[in-house]
One Martini backbone bead per residue (centre of mass of N, CA, C, O) as a GRO file, in nm:
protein
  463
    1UNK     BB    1   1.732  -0.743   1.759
    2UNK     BB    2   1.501  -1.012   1.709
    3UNK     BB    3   1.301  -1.238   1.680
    4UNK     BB    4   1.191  -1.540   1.591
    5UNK     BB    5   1.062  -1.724   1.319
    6UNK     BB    6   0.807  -1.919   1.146
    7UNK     BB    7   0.652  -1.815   0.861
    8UNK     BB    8   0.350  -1.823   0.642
    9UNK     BB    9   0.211  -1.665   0.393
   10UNK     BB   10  -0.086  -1.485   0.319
   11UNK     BB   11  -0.384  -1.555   0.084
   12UNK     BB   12  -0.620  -1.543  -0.143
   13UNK     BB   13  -0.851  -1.705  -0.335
   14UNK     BB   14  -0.961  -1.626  -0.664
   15UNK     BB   15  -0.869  -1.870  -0.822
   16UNK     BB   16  -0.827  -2.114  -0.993
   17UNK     BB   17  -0.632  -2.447  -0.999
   18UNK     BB   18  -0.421  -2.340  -1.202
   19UNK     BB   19  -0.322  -2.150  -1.058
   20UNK     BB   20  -0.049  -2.091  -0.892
   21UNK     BB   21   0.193  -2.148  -0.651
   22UNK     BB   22   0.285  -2.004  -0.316
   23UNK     BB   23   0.556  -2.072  -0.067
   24UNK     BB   24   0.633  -1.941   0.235
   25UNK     BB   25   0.910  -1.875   0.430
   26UNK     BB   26   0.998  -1.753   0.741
   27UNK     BB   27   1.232  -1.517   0.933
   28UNK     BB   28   1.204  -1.353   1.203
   29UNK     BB   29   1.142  -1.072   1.215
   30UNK     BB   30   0.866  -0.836   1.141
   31UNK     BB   31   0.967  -0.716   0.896
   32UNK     BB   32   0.982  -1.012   0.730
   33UNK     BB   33   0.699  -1.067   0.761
   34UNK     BB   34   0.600  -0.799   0.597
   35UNK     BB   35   0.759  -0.884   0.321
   36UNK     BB   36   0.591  -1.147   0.268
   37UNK     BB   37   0.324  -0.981   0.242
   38UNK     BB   38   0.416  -0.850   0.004
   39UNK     BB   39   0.488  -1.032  -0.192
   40UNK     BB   40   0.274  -1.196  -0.235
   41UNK     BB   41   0.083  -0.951  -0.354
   42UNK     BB   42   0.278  -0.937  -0.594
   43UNK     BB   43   0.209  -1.215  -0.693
   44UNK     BB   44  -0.116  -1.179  -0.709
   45UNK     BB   45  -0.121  -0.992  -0.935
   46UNK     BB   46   0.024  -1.241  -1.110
   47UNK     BB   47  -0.122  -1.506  -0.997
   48UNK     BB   48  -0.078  -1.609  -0.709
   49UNK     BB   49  -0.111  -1.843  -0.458
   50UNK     BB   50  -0.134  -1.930  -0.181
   51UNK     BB   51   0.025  -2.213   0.033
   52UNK     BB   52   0.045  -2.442   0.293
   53UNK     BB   53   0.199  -2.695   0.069
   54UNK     BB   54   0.504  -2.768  -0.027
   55UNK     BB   55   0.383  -2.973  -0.268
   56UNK     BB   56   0.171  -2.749  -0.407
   57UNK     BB   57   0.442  -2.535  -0.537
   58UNK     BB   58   0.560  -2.376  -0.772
   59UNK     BB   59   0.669  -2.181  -0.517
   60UNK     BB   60   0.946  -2.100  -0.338
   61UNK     BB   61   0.999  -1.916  -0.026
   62UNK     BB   62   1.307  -1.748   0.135
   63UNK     BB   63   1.289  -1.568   0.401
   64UNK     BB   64   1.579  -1.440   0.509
   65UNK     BB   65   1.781  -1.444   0.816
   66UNK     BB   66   2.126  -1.282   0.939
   67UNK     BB   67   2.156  -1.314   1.242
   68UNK     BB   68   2.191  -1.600   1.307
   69UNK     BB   69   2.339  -1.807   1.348
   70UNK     BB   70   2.406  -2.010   1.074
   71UNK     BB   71   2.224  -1.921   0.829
   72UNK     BB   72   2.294  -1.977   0.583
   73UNK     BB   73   2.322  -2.312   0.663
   74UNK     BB   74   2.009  -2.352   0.693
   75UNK     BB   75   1.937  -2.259   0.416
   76UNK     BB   76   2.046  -2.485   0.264
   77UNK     BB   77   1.938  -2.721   0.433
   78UNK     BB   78   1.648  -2.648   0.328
   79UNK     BB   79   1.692  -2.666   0.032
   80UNK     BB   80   1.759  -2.968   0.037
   81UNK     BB   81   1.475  -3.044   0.092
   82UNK     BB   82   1.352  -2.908  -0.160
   83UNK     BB   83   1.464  -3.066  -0.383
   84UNK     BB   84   1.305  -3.321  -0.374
   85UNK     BB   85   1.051  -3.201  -0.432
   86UNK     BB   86   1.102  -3.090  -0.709
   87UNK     BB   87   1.178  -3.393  -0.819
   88UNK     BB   88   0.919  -3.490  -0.773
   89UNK     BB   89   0.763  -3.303  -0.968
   90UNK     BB   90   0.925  -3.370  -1.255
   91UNK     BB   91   0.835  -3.649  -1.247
   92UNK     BB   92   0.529  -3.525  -1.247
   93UNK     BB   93   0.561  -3.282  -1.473
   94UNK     BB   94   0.615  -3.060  -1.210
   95UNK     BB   95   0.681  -2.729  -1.141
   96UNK     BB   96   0.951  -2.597  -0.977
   97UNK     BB   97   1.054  -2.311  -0.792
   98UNK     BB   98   1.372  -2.146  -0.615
   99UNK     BB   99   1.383  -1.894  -0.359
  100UNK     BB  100   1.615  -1.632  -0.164
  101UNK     BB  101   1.564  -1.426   0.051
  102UNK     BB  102   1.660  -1.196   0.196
  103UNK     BB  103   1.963  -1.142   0.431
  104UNK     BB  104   2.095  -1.380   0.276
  105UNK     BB  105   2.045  -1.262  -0.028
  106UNK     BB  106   2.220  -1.023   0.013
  107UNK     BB  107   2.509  -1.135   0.102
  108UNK     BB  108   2.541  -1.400  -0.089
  109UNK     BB  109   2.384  -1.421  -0.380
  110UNK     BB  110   2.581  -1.606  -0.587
  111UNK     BB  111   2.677  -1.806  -0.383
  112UNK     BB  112   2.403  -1.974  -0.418
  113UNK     BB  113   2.381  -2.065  -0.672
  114UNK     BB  114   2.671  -2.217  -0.691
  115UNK     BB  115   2.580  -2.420  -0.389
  116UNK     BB  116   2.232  -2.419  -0.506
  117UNK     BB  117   2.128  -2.517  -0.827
  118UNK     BB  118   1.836  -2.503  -0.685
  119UNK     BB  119   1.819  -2.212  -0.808
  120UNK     BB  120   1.645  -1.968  -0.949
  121UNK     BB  121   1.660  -1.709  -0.709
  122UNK     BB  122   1.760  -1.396  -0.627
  123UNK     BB  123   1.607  -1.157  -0.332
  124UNK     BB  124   1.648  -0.880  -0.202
  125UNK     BB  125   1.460  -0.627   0.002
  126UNK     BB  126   1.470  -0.400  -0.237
  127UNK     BB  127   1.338  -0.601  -0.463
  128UNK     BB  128   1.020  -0.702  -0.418
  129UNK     BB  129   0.859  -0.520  -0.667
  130UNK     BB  130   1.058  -0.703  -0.878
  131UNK     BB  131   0.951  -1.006  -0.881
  132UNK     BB  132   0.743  -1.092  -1.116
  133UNK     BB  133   1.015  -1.051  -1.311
  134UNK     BB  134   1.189  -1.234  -1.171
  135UNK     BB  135   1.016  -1.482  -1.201
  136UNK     BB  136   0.969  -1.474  -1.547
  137UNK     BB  137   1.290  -1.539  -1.578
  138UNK     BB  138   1.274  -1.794  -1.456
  139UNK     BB  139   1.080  -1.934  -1.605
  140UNK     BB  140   1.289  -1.871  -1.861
  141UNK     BB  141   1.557  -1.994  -1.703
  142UNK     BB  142   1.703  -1.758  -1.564
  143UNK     BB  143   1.917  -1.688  -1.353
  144UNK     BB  144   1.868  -1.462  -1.058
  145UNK     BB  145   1.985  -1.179  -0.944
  146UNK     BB  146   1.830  -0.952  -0.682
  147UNK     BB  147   2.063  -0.685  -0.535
  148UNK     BB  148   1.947  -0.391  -0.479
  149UNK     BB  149   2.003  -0.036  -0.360
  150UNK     BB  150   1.618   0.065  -0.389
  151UNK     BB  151   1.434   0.138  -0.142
  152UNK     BB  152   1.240   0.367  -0.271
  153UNK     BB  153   1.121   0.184  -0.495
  154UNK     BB  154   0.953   0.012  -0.274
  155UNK     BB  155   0.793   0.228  -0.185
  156UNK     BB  156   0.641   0.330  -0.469
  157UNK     BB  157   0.577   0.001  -0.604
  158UNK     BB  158   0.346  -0.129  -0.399
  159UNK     BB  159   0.105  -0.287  -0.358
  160UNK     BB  160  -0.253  -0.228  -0.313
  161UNK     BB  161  -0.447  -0.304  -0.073
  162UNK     BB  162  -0.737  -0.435  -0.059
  163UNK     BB  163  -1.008  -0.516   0.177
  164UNK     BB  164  -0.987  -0.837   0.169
  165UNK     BB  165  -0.653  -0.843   0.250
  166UNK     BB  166  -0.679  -0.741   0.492
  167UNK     BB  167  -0.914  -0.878   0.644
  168UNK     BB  168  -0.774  -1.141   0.646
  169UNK     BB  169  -0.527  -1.058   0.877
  170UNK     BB  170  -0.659  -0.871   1.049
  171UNK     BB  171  -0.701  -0.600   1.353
  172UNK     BB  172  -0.397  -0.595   1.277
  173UNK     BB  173  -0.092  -0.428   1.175
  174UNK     BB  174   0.192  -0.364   0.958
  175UNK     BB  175   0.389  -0.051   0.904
  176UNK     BB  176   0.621   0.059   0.700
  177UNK     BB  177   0.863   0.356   0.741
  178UNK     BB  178   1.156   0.190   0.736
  179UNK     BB  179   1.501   0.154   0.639
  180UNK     BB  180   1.761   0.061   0.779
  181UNK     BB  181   2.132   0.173   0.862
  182UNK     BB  182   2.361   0.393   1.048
  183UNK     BB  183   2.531   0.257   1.282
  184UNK     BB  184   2.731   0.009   1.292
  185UNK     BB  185   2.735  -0.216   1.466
  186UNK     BB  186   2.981  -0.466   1.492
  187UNK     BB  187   2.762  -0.715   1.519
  188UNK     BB  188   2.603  -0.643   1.254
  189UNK     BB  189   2.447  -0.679   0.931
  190UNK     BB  190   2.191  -0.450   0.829
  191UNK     BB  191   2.401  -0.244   0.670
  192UNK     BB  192   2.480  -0.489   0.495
  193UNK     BB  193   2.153  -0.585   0.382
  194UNK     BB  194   1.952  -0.308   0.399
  195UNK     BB  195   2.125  -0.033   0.467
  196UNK     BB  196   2.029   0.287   0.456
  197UNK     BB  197   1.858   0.476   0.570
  198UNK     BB  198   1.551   0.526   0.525
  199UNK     BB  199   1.240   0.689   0.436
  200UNK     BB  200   0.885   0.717   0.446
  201UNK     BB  201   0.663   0.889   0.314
  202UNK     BB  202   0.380   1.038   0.484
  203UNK     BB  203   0.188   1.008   0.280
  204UNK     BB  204   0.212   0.668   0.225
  205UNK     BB  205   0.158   0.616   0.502
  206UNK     BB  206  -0.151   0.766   0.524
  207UNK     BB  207  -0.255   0.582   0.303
  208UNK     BB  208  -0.245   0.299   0.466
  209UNK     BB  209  -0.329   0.356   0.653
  210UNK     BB  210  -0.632   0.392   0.599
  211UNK     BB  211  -0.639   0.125   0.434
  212UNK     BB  212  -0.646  -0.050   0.728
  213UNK     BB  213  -0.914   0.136   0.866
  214UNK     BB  214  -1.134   0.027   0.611
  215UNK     BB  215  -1.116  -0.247   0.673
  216UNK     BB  216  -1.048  -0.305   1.054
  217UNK     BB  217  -0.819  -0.172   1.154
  218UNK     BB  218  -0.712  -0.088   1.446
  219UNK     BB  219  -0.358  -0.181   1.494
  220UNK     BB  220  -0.047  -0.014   1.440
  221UNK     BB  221   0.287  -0.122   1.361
  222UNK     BB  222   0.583   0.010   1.300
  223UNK     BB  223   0.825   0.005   1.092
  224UNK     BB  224   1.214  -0.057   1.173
  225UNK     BB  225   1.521  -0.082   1.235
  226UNK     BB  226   1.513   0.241   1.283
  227UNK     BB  227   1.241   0.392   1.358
  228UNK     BB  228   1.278   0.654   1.501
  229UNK     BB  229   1.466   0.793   1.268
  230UNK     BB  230   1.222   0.883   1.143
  231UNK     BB  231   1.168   1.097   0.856
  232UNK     BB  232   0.953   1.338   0.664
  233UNK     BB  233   0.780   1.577   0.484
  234UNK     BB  234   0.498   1.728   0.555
  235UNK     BB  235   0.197   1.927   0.413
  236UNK     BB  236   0.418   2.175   0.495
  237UNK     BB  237   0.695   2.102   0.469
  238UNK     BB  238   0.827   1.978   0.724
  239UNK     BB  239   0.975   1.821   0.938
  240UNK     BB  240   0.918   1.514   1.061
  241UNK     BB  241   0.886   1.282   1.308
  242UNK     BB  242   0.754   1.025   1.517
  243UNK     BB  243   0.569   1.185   1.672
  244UNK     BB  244   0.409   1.356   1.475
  245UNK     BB  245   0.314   1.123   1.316
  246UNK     BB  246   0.141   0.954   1.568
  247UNK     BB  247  -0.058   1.230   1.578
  248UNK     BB  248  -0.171   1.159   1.271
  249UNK     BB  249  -0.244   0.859   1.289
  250UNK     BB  250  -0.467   0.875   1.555
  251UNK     BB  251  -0.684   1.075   1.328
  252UNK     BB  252  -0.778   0.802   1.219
  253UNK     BB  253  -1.060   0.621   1.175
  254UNK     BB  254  -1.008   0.346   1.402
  255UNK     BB  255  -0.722   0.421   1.507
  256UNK     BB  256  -0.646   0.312   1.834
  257UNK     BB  257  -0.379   0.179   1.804
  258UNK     BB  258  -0.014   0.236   1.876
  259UNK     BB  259   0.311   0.110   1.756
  260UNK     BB  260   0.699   0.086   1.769
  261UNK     BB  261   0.955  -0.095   1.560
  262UNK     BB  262   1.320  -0.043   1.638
  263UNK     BB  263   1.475   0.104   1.851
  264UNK     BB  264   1.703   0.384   1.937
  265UNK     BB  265   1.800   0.549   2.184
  266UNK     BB  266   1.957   0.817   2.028
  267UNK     BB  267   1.597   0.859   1.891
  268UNK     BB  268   1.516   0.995   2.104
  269UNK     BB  269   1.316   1.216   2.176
  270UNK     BB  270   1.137   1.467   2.318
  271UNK     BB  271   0.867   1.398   2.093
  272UNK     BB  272   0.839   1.093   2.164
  273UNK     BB  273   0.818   1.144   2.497
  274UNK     BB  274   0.548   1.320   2.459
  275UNK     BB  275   0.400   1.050   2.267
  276UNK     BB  276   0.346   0.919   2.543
  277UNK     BB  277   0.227   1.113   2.716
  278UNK     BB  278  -0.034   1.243   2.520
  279UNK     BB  279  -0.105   0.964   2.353
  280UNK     BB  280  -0.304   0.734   2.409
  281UNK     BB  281  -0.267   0.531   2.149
  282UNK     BB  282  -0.005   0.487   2.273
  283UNK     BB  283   0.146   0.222   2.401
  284UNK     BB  284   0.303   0.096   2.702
  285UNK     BB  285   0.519   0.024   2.521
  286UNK     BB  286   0.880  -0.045   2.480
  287UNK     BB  287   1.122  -0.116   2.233
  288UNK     BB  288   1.506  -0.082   2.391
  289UNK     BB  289   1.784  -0.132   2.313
  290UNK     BB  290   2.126  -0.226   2.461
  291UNK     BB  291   2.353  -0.495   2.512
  292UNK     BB  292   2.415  -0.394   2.747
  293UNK     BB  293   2.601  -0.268   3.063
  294UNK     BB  294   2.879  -0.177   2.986
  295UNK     BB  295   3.081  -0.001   2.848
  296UNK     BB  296   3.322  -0.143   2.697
  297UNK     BB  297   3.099  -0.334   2.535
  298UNK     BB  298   2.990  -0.039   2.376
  299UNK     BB  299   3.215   0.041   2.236
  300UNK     BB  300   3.309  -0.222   2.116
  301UNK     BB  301   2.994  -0.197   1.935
  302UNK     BB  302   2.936   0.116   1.883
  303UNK     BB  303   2.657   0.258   2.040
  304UNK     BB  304   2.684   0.558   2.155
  305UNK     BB  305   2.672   0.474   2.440
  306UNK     BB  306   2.601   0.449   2.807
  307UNK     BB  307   2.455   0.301   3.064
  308UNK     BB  308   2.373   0.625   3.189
  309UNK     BB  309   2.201   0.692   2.921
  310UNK     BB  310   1.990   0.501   2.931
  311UNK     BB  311   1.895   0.511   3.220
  312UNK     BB  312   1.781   0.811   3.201
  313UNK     BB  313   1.616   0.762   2.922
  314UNK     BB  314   1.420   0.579   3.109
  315UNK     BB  315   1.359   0.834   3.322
  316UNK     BB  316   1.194   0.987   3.117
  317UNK     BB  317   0.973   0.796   3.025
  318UNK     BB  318   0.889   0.704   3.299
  319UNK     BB  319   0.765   1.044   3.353
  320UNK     BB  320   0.600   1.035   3.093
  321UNK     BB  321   0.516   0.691   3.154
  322UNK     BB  322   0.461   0.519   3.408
  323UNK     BB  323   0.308   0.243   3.251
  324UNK     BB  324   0.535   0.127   3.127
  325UNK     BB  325   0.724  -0.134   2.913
  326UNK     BB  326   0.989  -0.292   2.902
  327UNK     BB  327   1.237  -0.362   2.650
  328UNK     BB  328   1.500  -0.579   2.550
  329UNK     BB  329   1.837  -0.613   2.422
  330UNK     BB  330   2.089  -0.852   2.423
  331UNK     BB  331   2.462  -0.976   2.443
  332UNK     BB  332   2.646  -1.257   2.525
  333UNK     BB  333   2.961  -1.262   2.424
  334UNK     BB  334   3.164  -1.081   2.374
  335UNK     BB  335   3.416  -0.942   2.273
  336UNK     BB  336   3.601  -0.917   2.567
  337UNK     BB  337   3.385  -1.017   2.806
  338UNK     BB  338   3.386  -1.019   3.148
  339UNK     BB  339   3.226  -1.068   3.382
  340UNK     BB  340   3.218  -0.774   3.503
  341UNK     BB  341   3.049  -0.692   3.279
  342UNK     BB  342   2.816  -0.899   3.301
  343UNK     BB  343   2.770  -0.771   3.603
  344UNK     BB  344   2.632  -0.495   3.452
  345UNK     BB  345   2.447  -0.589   3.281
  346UNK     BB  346   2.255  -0.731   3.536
  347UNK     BB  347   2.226  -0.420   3.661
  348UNK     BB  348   2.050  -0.308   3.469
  349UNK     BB  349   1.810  -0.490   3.471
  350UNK     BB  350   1.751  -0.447   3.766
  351UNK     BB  351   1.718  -0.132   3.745
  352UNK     BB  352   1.467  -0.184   3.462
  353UNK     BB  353   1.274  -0.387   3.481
  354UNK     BB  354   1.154  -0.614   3.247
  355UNK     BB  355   0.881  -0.734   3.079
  356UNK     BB  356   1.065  -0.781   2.816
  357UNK     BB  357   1.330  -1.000   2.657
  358UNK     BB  358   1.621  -1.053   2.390
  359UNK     BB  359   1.868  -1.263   2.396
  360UNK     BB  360   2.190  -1.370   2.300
  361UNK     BB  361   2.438  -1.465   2.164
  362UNK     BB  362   2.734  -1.462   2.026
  363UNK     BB  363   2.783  -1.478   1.659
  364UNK     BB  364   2.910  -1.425   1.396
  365UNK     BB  365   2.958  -1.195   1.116
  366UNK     BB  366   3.015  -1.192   0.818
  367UNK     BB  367   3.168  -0.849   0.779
  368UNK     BB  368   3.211  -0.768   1.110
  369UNK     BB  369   3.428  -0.644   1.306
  370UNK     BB  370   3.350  -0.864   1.526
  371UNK     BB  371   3.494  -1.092   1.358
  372UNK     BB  372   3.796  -0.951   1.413
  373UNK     BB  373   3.802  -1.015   1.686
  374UNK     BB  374   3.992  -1.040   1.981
  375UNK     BB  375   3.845  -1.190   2.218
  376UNK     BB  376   3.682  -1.494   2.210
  377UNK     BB  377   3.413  -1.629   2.379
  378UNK     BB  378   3.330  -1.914   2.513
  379UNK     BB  379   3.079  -2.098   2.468
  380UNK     BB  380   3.047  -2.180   2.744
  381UNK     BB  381   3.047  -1.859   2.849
  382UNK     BB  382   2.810  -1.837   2.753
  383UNK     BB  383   2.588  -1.984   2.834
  384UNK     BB  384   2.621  -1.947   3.116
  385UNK     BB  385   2.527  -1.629   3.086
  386UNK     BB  386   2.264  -1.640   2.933
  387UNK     BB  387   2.098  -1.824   3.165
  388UNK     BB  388   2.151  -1.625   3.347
  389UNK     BB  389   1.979  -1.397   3.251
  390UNK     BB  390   1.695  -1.535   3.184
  391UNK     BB  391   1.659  -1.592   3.460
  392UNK     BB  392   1.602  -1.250   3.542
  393UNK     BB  393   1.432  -1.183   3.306
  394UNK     BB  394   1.175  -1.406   3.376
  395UNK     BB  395   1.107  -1.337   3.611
  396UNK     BB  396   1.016  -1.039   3.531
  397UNK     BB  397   0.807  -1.112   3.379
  398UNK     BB  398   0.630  -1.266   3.590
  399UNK     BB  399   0.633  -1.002   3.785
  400UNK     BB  400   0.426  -0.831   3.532
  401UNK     BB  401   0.215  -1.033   3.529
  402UNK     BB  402   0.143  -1.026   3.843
  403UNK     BB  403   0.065  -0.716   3.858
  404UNK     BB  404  -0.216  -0.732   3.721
  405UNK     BB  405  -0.360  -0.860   3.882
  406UNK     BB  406  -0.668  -0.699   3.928
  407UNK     BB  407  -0.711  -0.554   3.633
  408UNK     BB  408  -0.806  -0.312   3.480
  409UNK     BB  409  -0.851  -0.335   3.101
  410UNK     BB  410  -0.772  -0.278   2.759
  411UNK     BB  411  -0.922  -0.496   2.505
  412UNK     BB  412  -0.803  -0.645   2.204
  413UNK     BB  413  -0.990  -0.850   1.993
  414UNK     BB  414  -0.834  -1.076   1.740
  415UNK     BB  415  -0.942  -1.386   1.817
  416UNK     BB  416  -0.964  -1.695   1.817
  417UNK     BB  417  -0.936  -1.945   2.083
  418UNK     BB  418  -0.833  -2.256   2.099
  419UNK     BB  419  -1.090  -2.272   2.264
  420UNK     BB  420  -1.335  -2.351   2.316
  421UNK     BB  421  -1.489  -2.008   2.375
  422UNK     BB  422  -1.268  -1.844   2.325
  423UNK     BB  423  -1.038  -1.590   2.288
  424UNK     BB  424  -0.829  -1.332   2.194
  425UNK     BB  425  -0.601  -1.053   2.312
  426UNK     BB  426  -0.427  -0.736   2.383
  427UNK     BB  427  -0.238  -0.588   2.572
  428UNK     BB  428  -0.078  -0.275   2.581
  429UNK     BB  429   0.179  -0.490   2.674
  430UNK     BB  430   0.142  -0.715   2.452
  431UNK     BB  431  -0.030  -0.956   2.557
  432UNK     BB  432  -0.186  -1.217   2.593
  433UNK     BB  433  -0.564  -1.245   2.636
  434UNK     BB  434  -0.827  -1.470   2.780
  435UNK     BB  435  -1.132  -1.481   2.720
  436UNK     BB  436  -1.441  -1.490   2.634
  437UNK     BB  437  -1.664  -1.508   2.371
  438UNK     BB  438  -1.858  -1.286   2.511
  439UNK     BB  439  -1.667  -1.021   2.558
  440UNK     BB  440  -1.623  -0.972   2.226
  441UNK     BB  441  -1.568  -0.863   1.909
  442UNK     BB  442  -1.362  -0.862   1.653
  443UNK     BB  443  -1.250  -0.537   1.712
  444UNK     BB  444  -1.267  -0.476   1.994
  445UNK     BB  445  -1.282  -0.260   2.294
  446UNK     BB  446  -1.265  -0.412   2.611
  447UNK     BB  447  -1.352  -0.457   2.934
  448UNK     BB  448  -1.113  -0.626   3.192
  449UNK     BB  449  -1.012  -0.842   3.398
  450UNK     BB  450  -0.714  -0.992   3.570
  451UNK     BB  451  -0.703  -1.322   3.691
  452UNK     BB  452  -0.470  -1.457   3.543
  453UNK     BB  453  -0.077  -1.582   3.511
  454UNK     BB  454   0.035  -1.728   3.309
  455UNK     BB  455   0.282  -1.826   3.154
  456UNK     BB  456   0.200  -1.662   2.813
  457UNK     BB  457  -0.042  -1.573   2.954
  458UNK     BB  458  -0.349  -1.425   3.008
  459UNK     BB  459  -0.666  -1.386   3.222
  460UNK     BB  460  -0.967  -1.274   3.166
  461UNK     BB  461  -1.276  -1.069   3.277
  462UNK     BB  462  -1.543  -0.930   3.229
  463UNK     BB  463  -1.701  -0.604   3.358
   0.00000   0.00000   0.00000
């Protein structure tokens, strides 16, 4: 599980205002992020322009995601504002389709269609390769569900991104590597969403890192549900890991920092712990989920380890990376759930130490074991639970903010920042940090000190 927001996909324009327009709406992980910008490419092939205006959209597209409660609930309930934009743009002659991705466009599929008429397409994670013509045949009238799960094809026939395109995204990029889940953990949908792991062929990763760094991307973040899972042929013929990946991929001119999100304990191995430790560019930071403390309520999630393997694997990799920062995924309020559990929950959190981390009550997701389990938690005791976990949370998160204060760091300058004279730029630990904006210009990596660290960002000047 990962952090929830609403993005909407950006374009170039480069043709008249006759060119259609396409309004998307994103929710959800880093992963729905990097879809809806696949999307966008794919339309823009085809002649679509993006617009940040939803009364000037000829397409709305939702791109969503089916982790939090009432997903799907929320997804008709935004349907339903947006039917009344269509019907006004219909009175004024101008035509509007209604399209609906993303992990709950998996799940409900015909269900949509359905319960909201004003849909005219319905597209899963896996088909958006095949958008265009999706779309072609909705604006001929017929109604399209297309939810196949052909993850390869998706990575075979993605359009490739011209240098225009990359540099106006800015000097960071995410580039998927993976998708789907073999983990099956109970709590989740994204194995019946998303579907089973595939890794993306070494060449196509590789030349894609290749065209975002002679664009100007200076940072890549490698994505998938299970990222670290990913393996692959290399141009010897052997398989290749995660980490021989990123020793790879740090050869390439131009690219300085890499990171990779999300993790399972499971996949971590020697060789991606070794490239913690002697990959300069391999940033200190590691987002991995462990979802509780108890035994008990690891296995009832079907985690396949235990809270003391998982502390081992945080020792051996801050072993390995000293300076490292761990994130970590929460959930209270697991069905069968006891205080007990909950108070090793926290007992681990405390022992861990978290820079980051996101919490979550537990939800019933339709269709996983989790939801047919017997001894489900009052709302009641996870609010409660929820609420002293992320009080624990905060403290270390602000506590490892305050513990930088008076460090020199480099400093990846991505953006103006929101006040006039500032810039905005990434510490290694993946914070934000404000700079004066002489002290480097964008896609720079200078040095700088942290003087101050305030609720959500660092502050900090040139050295």
């Amino acid at each position: 599980m990962e952090t929830t927001g609403t993005e909407r996909a950006t374009a170039t324009d480069t043709g008249a205002a006759a060119r259609k327009k396409v309004f998307i709406k994103t929710y959800g992980c880093q992963m729905n992020v990097y879809d809806s910008q696949r999307m966008g490419d794919a339309l823009a092939a085809s002649g679509y322009v993006a617009t940040e205006e939803i009364g000037e959209a000829d397409l709305v597209l939702l791109n969503t995601c089916h982790i939090r409660e009432k997903a799907a609930e929320k997804v008709y309930s935004e349907i339903g504002r947006i039917r009344q934009i269509k019907k006004e743009r219909a009175s004024a002659g101008r035509e509007m389709m209604i399209g609906v991705a993303g992990c709950v466009a998996q799940a409900e599929g015909q269900e949509i269609m359905s319960r909201a008429p004003a849909v005219d397409l319905v597209v899963g994670p896996q088909s958006y390769h095949r958008l265009p013509d999706v779309v072609r045949r909705a604006r001929g009238g017929e109604k399209v569900v297309e939810t196949d799960y052909a993850i390869e094809d998706k990575f075979e026939h993605l359009p490739e991104l011209d240098r225009a395109q990359v540099r106006s995204r800015g000097v960071t990029a995410f580039l998927t590597i993976q998708e789907g889940c073999d983990k099956f953990c109970t709590f989740c949908v994204v194995p019946y969403t998303r579907g089973s792991e595939v890794s993306r062929p070494v060449a196509q990763i590789v030349a894609e890192a290749e065209r975002l760094a002679a664009a100007g991307v200076r940072e890549v973040t490698l994505l998938g549900q299970n990222v670290n899972a990913w393996h692959g042929e290399g141009p010897d013929g052997s398989e290749w890991g995660l980490g021989r990946l990123l020793f790879r991929l740090a050869e390439i001119p131009g690219i300085e920092r890499l990171r990779y999100t999300t993790s399972h304990p499971r996949d971590m191995d020697d060789e991606l712990i070794a490239a913690h430790r002697d990959l300069p560019a391999l940033m200190p930071y590691l987002h991995l989920p462990v979802q509780a403390g108890s035994d008990r309520v690891l296995k009832a999630m079907n985690r396949r380890h235990t809270a003391v393997d998982y502390l081992k694997l945080i020792e051996r990799i801050r072993g390995a990376r000293p300076d490292i920062a761990m994130s970590g995924d929460f959930i209270v309020g697991f069905p069968g759930e006891a205080e007990a559990d909950f108070q090793d929950t926290l007992e681990l959190v405390r022992t861990v130490r978290y820079a980051q981390a996101f919490s979550f009550k537990y939800s019933r997701r339709p269709g996983t074991p989790g939801a047919e389990m017997d001894n489900q938690v009052p709302e009641a005791e996870k609010d409660d639970r929820l609420q002293r976990l992320q009080a624990v949370l905060a403290e270390q998160q602000r506590e490892f903010a305050v513990s930088l204060v008076g460090r020199e760091i480099d400093l990846l300058i991505e953006k103006p920042g929101r006040e006039r004279g500032q810039k905005v730029g990434r510490s290694p630990w993946l914070q934000p940090v404000i700079v004066d904006e002489k002290a480097g210009e964008i896609g720079e990596i200078v040095k700088v000190r942290i003087t101050r660290a305030g609720h959500y960002s660092l502050f900090a000047s040139a050295t």
